[in-house]
CSV table of C-alpha atoms in Angstrom, one decimal:
chain,number,residue,atom,x,y,z
N,1,MET,CA,138.8,61.6,50.3
N,2,PRO,CA,136.7,62.0,46.8
N,3,THR,CA,139.8,62.4,45.1
N,4,PHE,CA,141.3,59.0,47.0
N,5,VAL,CA,137.8,57.3,45.6
N,6,LEU,CA,138.3,58.5,42.1
N,7,VAL,CA,141.7,57.4,42.1
N,8,VAL,CA,140.9,53.9,43.0
N,9,VAL,CA,138.1,53.9,40.6
N,10,LEU,CA,140.2,55.0,37.7
N,11,VAL,CA,143.2,52.5,38.9
N,12,TRP,CA,140.6,49.7,38.6
N,13,VAL,CA,139.1,50.6,35.1
N,14,CYS,CA,142.5,50.7,33.8
N,15,ALA,CA,143.5,47.6,34.9
N,16,LEU,CA,140.9,45.7,33.7
N,17,LEU,CA,141.4,47.2,30.4
N,18,VAL,CA,144.5,46.2,30.3
N,19,TRP,CA,143.5,42.6,31.0
N,20,TRP,CA,141.1,42.9,28.4
N,21,ALA,CA,143.5,44.0,25.7
N,22,CYS,CA,146.0,41.3,27.0
N,23,SER,CA,143.7,38.3,26.6
N,24,ASN,CA,142.6,39.7,23.7
N,25,ALA,CA,146.1,39.5,21.8
N,26,PHE,CA,146.1,35.9,23.3
N,27,ARG,CA,143.1,35.0,21.8
N,28,HIS,CA,143.9,36.7,18.5
N,29,SER,CA,147.4,34.8,18.6
N,30,ASP,CA,146.0,31.8,19.4
N,31,LEU,CA,143.2,32.1,16.3
N,32,ASP,CA,146.3,32.8,14.0
N,33,LYS,CA,148.1,29.8,14.9
N,34,LEU,CA,145.1,27.8,14.4
N,35,LYS,CA,144.5,29.1,11.1
N,36,SER,CA,148.0,28.6,10.3
N,37,ARG,CA,147.8,25.0,11.4
N,38,LEU,CA,144.8,24.4,9.4
N,39,LEU,CA,145.4,26.6,5.9
N,40,GLY,CA,149.4,25.7,6.1
N,41,SER,CA,152.3,27.9,6.5
N,42,SER,CA,154.8,29.4,3.9
N,43,LYS,CA,157.2,29.9,6.4
N,44,PRO,CA,158.8,27.2,8.1
N,45,LYS,CA,158.7,27.6,12.1
N,46,LYS,CA,161.0,26.4,14.4
N,47,ALA,CA,159.5,23.9,16.7
N,48,LYS,CA,159.2,24.9,20.5
N,49,THR,CA,159.5,22.4,23.3
N,50,THR,CA,157.5,22.9,26.3
N,51,SER,CA,156.8,20.7,29.2
N,52,ILE,CA,154.0,20.2,31.2
N,53,GLY,CA,155.0,22.0,34.4
N,54,ALA,CA,156.1,25.0,32.3
N,55,LEU,CA,152.2,25.2,30.6
N,56,ILE,CA,150.7,24.6,34.0
N,57,GLN,CA,153.2,27.2,35.4
N,58,SER,CA,152.4,30.1,32.7
N,59,ASP,CA,148.4,28.9,32.9
N,60,GLU,CA,148.9,29.8,36.7
N,61,LYS,CA,150.5,33.4,36.1
N,62,ASN,CA,147.5,34.2,33.7
N,63,LYS,CA,145.0,33.5,36.1
N,64,LEU,CA,143.4,36.5,38.2
N,65,LEU,CA,143.2,36.5,41.8
N,66,ALA,CA,139.3,36.1,41.8
N,67,ALA,CA,139.3,32.8,40.2
N,68,LYS,CA,142.0,31.7,42.6
N,69,PHE,CA,139.5,32.9,45.0
N,70,LEU,CA,136.4,31.1,43.4
N,71,GLN,CA,138.4,27.7,42.8
N,72,ARG,CA,139.7,27.8,46.8
N,73,PHE,CA,136.4,28.4,47.8
N,74,GLN,CA,135.0,25.7,45.1
N,75,LEU,CA,132.6,28.3,43.6
N,76,GLN,CA,134.3,28.0,40.0
N,77,ALA,CA,132.5,24.7,38.7
N,78,LYS,CA,128.8,26.4,40.1
N,79,LEU,CA,129.3,29.6,38.1
N,80,GLU,CA,130.4,28.0,35.1
N,81,GLU,CA,127.6,25.6,35.6
N,82,MET,CA,125.3,28.5,35.9
N,83,LEU,CA,126.3,30.7,32.9
N,84,GLU,CA,126.0,27.7,31.1
N,85,GLN,CA,122.2,27.4,32.2
N,86,ALA,CA,121.9,30.7,31.4
N,87,GLY,CA,123.3,30.5,27.8
N,88,LEU,CA,125.8,33.4,27.9
N,89,ARG,CA,129.1,32.8,26.9
N,90,TRP,CA,130.7,34.4,29.6
N,91,SER,CA,133.6,33.3,31.5
N,92,THR,CA,134.0,33.3,35.7
N,93,HIS,CA,136.4,36.1,35.2
N,94,ARG,CA,134.3,38.3,33.4
N,95,LEU,CA,131.2,37.6,36.0
N,96,VAL,CA,133.2,38.5,39.2
N,97,ASN,CA,135.3,41.6,37.5
N,98,THR,CA,131.7,42.9,36.7
N,99,SER,CA,130.6,42.5,40.5
N,100,LEU,CA,133.9,43.9,41.6
N,101,ILE,CA,133.2,47.2,39.3
N,102,ALA,CA,129.6,47.4,39.8
N,103,VAL,CA,130.6,47.2,43.9
N,104,VAL,CA,133.6,50.0,43.6
N,105,ALA,CA,131.2,52.2,41.3
N,106,ALA,CA,128.5,52.2,43.1
N,107,TRP,CA,130.2,52.9,46.2
N,108,ALA,CA,132.0,55.6,44.9
N,109,VAL,CA,129.1,57.5,43.9
N,110,ALA,CA,127.1,56.4,46.9
N,111,TRP,CA,129.9,58.3,48.8
N,112,LEU,CA,130.2,61.2,47.0
N,113,MET,CA,126.1,61.8,46.7
N,114,LEU,CA,125.3,61.0,50.0
N,115,PRO,CA,125.7,63.6,53.1
N,116,ASP,CA,128.7,63.1,56.0
N,117,GLN,CA,126.1,61.7,58.0
N,118,PHE,CA,125.0,58.8,56.1
N,119,ARG,CA,127.6,57.6,54.4
N,120,ARG,CA,127.9,54.4,56.2
N,121,LEU,CA,125.2,53.4,53.7
N,122,SER,CA,127.6,53.5,50.7
N,123,TYR,CA,128.8,49.9,51.7
N,124,LEU,CA,125.4,48.8,51.6
N,125,VAL,CA,124.6,49.9,48.3
N,126,GLY,CA,127.8,49.0,46.7
N,127,LEU,CA,127.5,45.3,48.3
N,128,ALA,CA,123.9,45.3,46.5
N,129,ALA,CA,124.9,46.3,43.2
N,130,GLY,CA,127.5,43.8,43.0
N,131,THR,CA,124.8,41.5,43.4
N,132,LEU,CA,123.0,42.6,40.0
N,133,PRO,CA,125.3,40.6,37.3
N,134,ILE,CA,124.4,37.2,39.6
N,135,TYR,CA,120.8,38.6,39.4
N,136,TYR,CA,121.0,39.2,35.8
N,137,VAL,CA,122.7,35.4,35.2
N,138,LEU,CA,119.6,34.1,37.3
N,139,ARG,CA,116.9,35.7,35.4
N,140,LYS,CA,118.4,34.5,32.2
N,141,ARG,CA,119.0,31.3,33.5
N,142,LYS,CA,115.3,30.7,34.4
N,143,ALA,CA,114.1,32.4,31.3
N,144,ARG,CA,115.8,30.1,29.2
N,145,MET,CA,115.0,26.9,31.5
N,146,PHE,CA,111.3,27.9,30.9
N,147,ARG,CA,111.7,28.5,27.4
N,148,PHE,CA,113.3,24.9,27.3
N,149,GLU,CA,110.1,23.3,29.0
N,150,GLU,CA,107.7,25.1,26.9
N,151,LEU,CA,108.9,23.6,24.2
N,152,PHE,CA,110.1,20.3,25.3
N,153,PRO,CA,106.4,18.3,24.8
N,154,GLU,CA,106.1,19.2,21.3
N,155,SER,CA,109.9,18.0,20.5
N,156,LEU,CA,108.9,14.6,22.5
N,157,GLU,CA,106.2,14.2,20.3
N,158,PHE,CA,108.2,15.2,17.2
N,159,VAL,CA,110.8,12.4,17.8
N,160,ALA,CA,107.9,10.1,18.4
N,161,ARG,CA,106.2,10.9,15.1
N,162,SER,CA,109.7,10.9,13.3
N,163,MET,CA,110.5,7.5,14.8
N,164,ARG,CA,107.3,6.3,13.6
N,165,ALA,CA,108.1,7.2,10.0
N,166,GLY,CA,111.4,4.8,10.2
N,167,HIS,CA,114.2,7.4,11.5
N,168,ALA,CA,116.3,6.2,14.0
N,169,PHE,CA,116.2,8.1,17.5
N,170,SER,CA,120.1,9.6,17.1
N,171,VAL,CA,118.5,11.1,13.8
N,172,SER,CA,115.6,12.2,15.0
N,173,LEU,CA,117.8,14.3,17.7
N,174,GLU,CA,119.7,15.9,15.1
N,175,MET,CA,116.3,16.8,13.5
N,176,ILE,CA,115.0,18.7,16.7
N,177,GLN,CA,117.9,21.2,15.9
N,178,ARG,CA,116.6,22.3,12.6
N,179,GLU,CA,112.8,22.4,13.7
N,180,PHE,CA,112.9,23.9,16.7
N,181,GLN,CA,113.9,27.3,18.4
N,182,GLU,CA,116.7,28.0,20.9
N,183,PRO,CA,117.6,26.9,23.4
N,184,LEU,CA,116.1,23.2,22.7
N,185,ALA,CA,117.2,22.9,19.7
N,186,GLY,CA,121.3,23.9,20.8
N,187,GLU,CA,121.0,21.7,23.5
N,188,PHE,CA,119.8,18.7,21.5
N,189,ARG,CA,122.5,19.9,18.8
N,190,ARG,CA,125.5,19.4,21.5
N,191,THR,CA,123.6,16.1,22.6
N,192,PHE,CA,123.7,14.9,19.0
N,193,GLU,CA,127.4,15.8,18.0
N,194,GLU,CA,128.6,14.4,21.4
N,195,HIS,CA,127.2,11.3,20.3
N,196,ASN,CA,128.2,11.3,16.9
N,197,LEU,CA,131.8,12.2,17.8
N,198,GLY,CA,131.7,8.9,19.8
N,199,LEU,CA,130.1,9.2,23.3
N,200,PRO,CA,127.9,6.8,23.9
N,201,LEU,CA,124.0,7.7,24.0
N,202,ASP,CA,123.4,6.6,27.6
N,203,ASP,CA,126.0,9.5,28.7
N,204,ALA,CA,125.2,12.0,26.4
N,205,LEU,CA,121.6,11.9,27.7
N,206,LEU,CA,122.7,12.1,31.4
N,207,LYS,CA,125.3,14.5,30.6
N,208,LEU,CA,121.8,16.9,28.9
N,209,SER,CA,119.8,15.9,32.1
N,210,GLN,CA,123.0,17.7,33.9
N,211,ARG,CA,123.2,20.5,31.6
N,212,VAL,CA,119.3,21.1,32.1
N,213,PRO,CA,118.5,20.1,35.5
N,214,SER,CA,114.3,19.9,34.9
N,215,LEU,CA,112.5,17.2,36.0
N,216,ASP,CA,110.8,16.6,32.9
N,217,VAL,CA,114.1,15.9,31.1
N,218,HIS,CA,114.8,13.4,33.7
N,219,PHE,CA,111.8,11.6,32.9
N,220,PHE,CA,112.5,11.7,29.6
N,221,VAL,CA,116.5,10.2,29.7
N,222,SER,CA,115.1,7.7,32.4
N,223,ALA,CA,112.5,6.4,29.9
N,224,VAL,CA,114.8,6.4,26.7
N,225,LEU,CA,117.7,4.3,29.0
N,226,LEU,CA,114.9,1.9,30.5
N,227,GLN,CA,113.8,1.6,27.2
N,228,LYS,CA,117.0,0.6,25.9
N,229,ARG,CA,117.7,-1.7,28.3
N,230,THR,CA,113.8,-4.0,28.5
N,231,GLY,CA,112.8,-2.7,25.1
N,232,GLY,CA,109.4,-1.8,24.2
N,233,ASN,CA,107.4,0.7,21.9
N,234,LEU,CA,109.6,4.3,22.4
N,235,ALA,CA,107.3,6.1,20.2
N,236,GLU,CA,104.5,5.5,22.6
N,237,ILE,CA,106.4,6.3,25.7
N,238,LEU,CA,107.3,9.2,24.0
N,239,ASP,CA,103.8,10.6,23.6
N,240,LYS,CA,102.5,9.2,26.8
N,241,LEU,CA,105.2,11.2,28.7
N,242,ALA,CA,105.0,14.5,26.5
N,243,TYR,CA,101.3,14.4,27.2
N,244,VAL,CA,102.1,14.2,31.4
N,245,ILE,CA,104.4,17.0,30.9
N,246,ARG,CA,102.1,19.4,29.2
N,247,GLU,CA,99.6,18.3,31.9
N,248,ARG,CA,101.9,19.5,34.6
N,249,PHE,CA,103.0,22.5,32.8
N,250,LYS,CA,98.9,23.9,32.7
N,251,LEU,CA,99.0,22.8,36.5
N,252,ARG,CA,101.6,24.7,37.1
N,253,GLY,CA,100.3,27.8,35.4
N,254,ARG,CA,97.2,27.3,37.4
N,255,ILE,CA,98.7,27.0,40.8
N,256,ARG,CA,100.7,30.1,39.6
N,257,ALA,CA,97.4,32.3,39.2
N,258,ILE,CA,95.7,30.9,42.4
N,259,SER,CA,99.0,31.9,44.6
N,260,ALA,CA,99.6,35.6,42.4
N,261,HIS,CA,97.2,36.9,45.5
N,262,GLY,CA,100.0,35.3,48.1
N,263,ARG,CA,102.8,36.8,46.4
N,264,MET,CA,101.5,40.1,45.4
N,265,THR,CA,100.8,40.3,49.4
N,266,GLY,CA,104.6,39.3,50.1
N,267,ALA,CA,105.7,41.9,47.7
N,268,ALA,CA,103.6,44.5,49.1
N,269,LEU,CA,104.8,43.6,52.8
N,270,THR,CA,108.2,43.9,52.0
N,271,CYS,CA,108.0,47.0,49.8
N,272,ILE,CA,105.9,49.0,52.2
N,273,PRO,CA,108.6,49.3,55.1
N,274,ILE,CA,111.4,50.5,52.5
N,275,ALA,CA,108.6,52.7,50.8
N,276,VAL,CA,107.9,54.4,54.3
N,277,ALA,CA,111.9,54.7,55.0
N,278,VAL,CA,112.6,56.5,52.1
N,279,ILE,CA,109.6,59.0,52.4
N,280,MET,CA,110.8,59.5,56.0
N,281,PHE,CA,114.3,60.6,54.8
N,282,TYR,CA,112.7,63.2,52.5
N,283,VAL,CA,109.7,64.2,54.9
N,284,ASN,CA,111.7,64.2,58.4
N,285,PRO,CA,115.5,63.4,58.3
N,286,GLU,CA,115.9,64.2,61.7
N,287,TYR,CA,114.0,61.5,62.8
N,288,VAL,CA,115.7,58.6,60.3
N,289,LYS,CA,118.9,60.0,61.6
N,290,PHE,CA,118.4,58.2,64.5
N,291,PHE,CA,118.5,55.0,62.7
N,292,PHE,CA,121.9,55.6,61.1
N,293,LEU,CA,123.9,58.0,63.8
N,294,ASP,CA,122.8,56.4,66.9
N,295,ASP,CA,124.5,52.6,68.3
N,296,VAL,CA,120.9,51.6,69.2
N,297,GLY,CA,119.3,53.0,66.2
N,298,ASN,CA,122.0,50.9,64.3
N,299,ILE,CA,120.8,47.5,65.8
N,300,MET,CA,117.1,48.2,65.2
N,301,LEU,CA,118.1,48.9,61.7
N,302,GLY,CA,119.8,45.6,61.7
N,303,ALA,CA,116.9,43.8,63.2
N,304,ALA,CA,114.4,45.4,60.9
N,305,ALA,CA,116.3,44.8,57.9
N,306,CYS,CA,116.9,40.9,59.1
N,307,LEU,CA,112.9,40.2,60.0
N,308,GLN,CA,111.8,41.3,57.1
N,309,ILE,CA,114.0,39.2,54.7
N,310,ILE,CA,113.0,36.4,57.3
N,311,GLY,CA,109.7,37.4,56.7
N,312,TYR,CA,109.5,37.8,52.7
N,313,THR,CA,111.4,34.0,52.7
N,314,ILE,CA,108.5,32.6,54.8
N,315,ILE,CA,105.9,34.3,52.8
N,316,LYS,CA,107.5,32.8,49.4
N,317,GLN,CA,108.0,29.0,50.7
N,318,ILE,CA,104.1,29.2,51.7
N,319,VAL,CA,103.5,30.5,48.3
N,320,LYS,CA,105.8,28.1,46.3
N,321,ILE,CA,104.2,24.5,45.4
N,322,GLU,CA,106.8,22.1,43.7
N,323,ILE,CA,104.9,20.0,41.1
């Protein structure tokens, strides 16, 4: 059985390497074509005529099975939005393949390392390892959004000062990318470039609010669009909005400090049963075998895990306060 597992892992890794090499080859060929078109080619090339149906058919052949699965269950757009908000230049194919590699590798290692009576746990270990790439993306997304919200009030005050100095609103957006750090500079750079290439300012700002799912950004977009329709002093509006956002940010920090005790209590109550189970596994393994080898023990273990997850979720919702 271990030989079969190693063969499966080796075949999977080889297949991914072949796919990566082929995708890089296609990417380099596309770059060569682009360079030849921009710089000019000395060799005349024969024009190739391809129909739209042939292009669609070839694109379908190049798609991975994981991508088709995501499109079938309408997860492709959600994963792309999550990767974009996290600031990662990954494709959904890479994320899904990384998760699958983690599942297979963790399952194989657990199957080889665990004793025979505990090999059922290898499936749980594989599933837990498969969620690690998604957890990493979510953590990056949360950190990036937090950094954006931290810099956002200063950027609004900068736009207000630049407008009082005589600059237009679109020019103020362009100046943000030179004065501020990422991720705020990158998001406003993209907004300015979209508007500079012909997209109306309303649509560019609405796309900004879609890329950054923050209530502060929605306030900013709504204030700018409303001022554009009704008129008024936009610089003063942005100053007041920056003050409100900064006060909300301070209040959020105070609430997190007050609710830290509840969050630590929830984490402790969640980790204590796991720690006791690990200790009992090494101190008295005969006592723990009941939960893995007996059918009643399996039911008790599953019910305990479900109740633990439900309890942690309830505690998290109690200490979570939206502002």
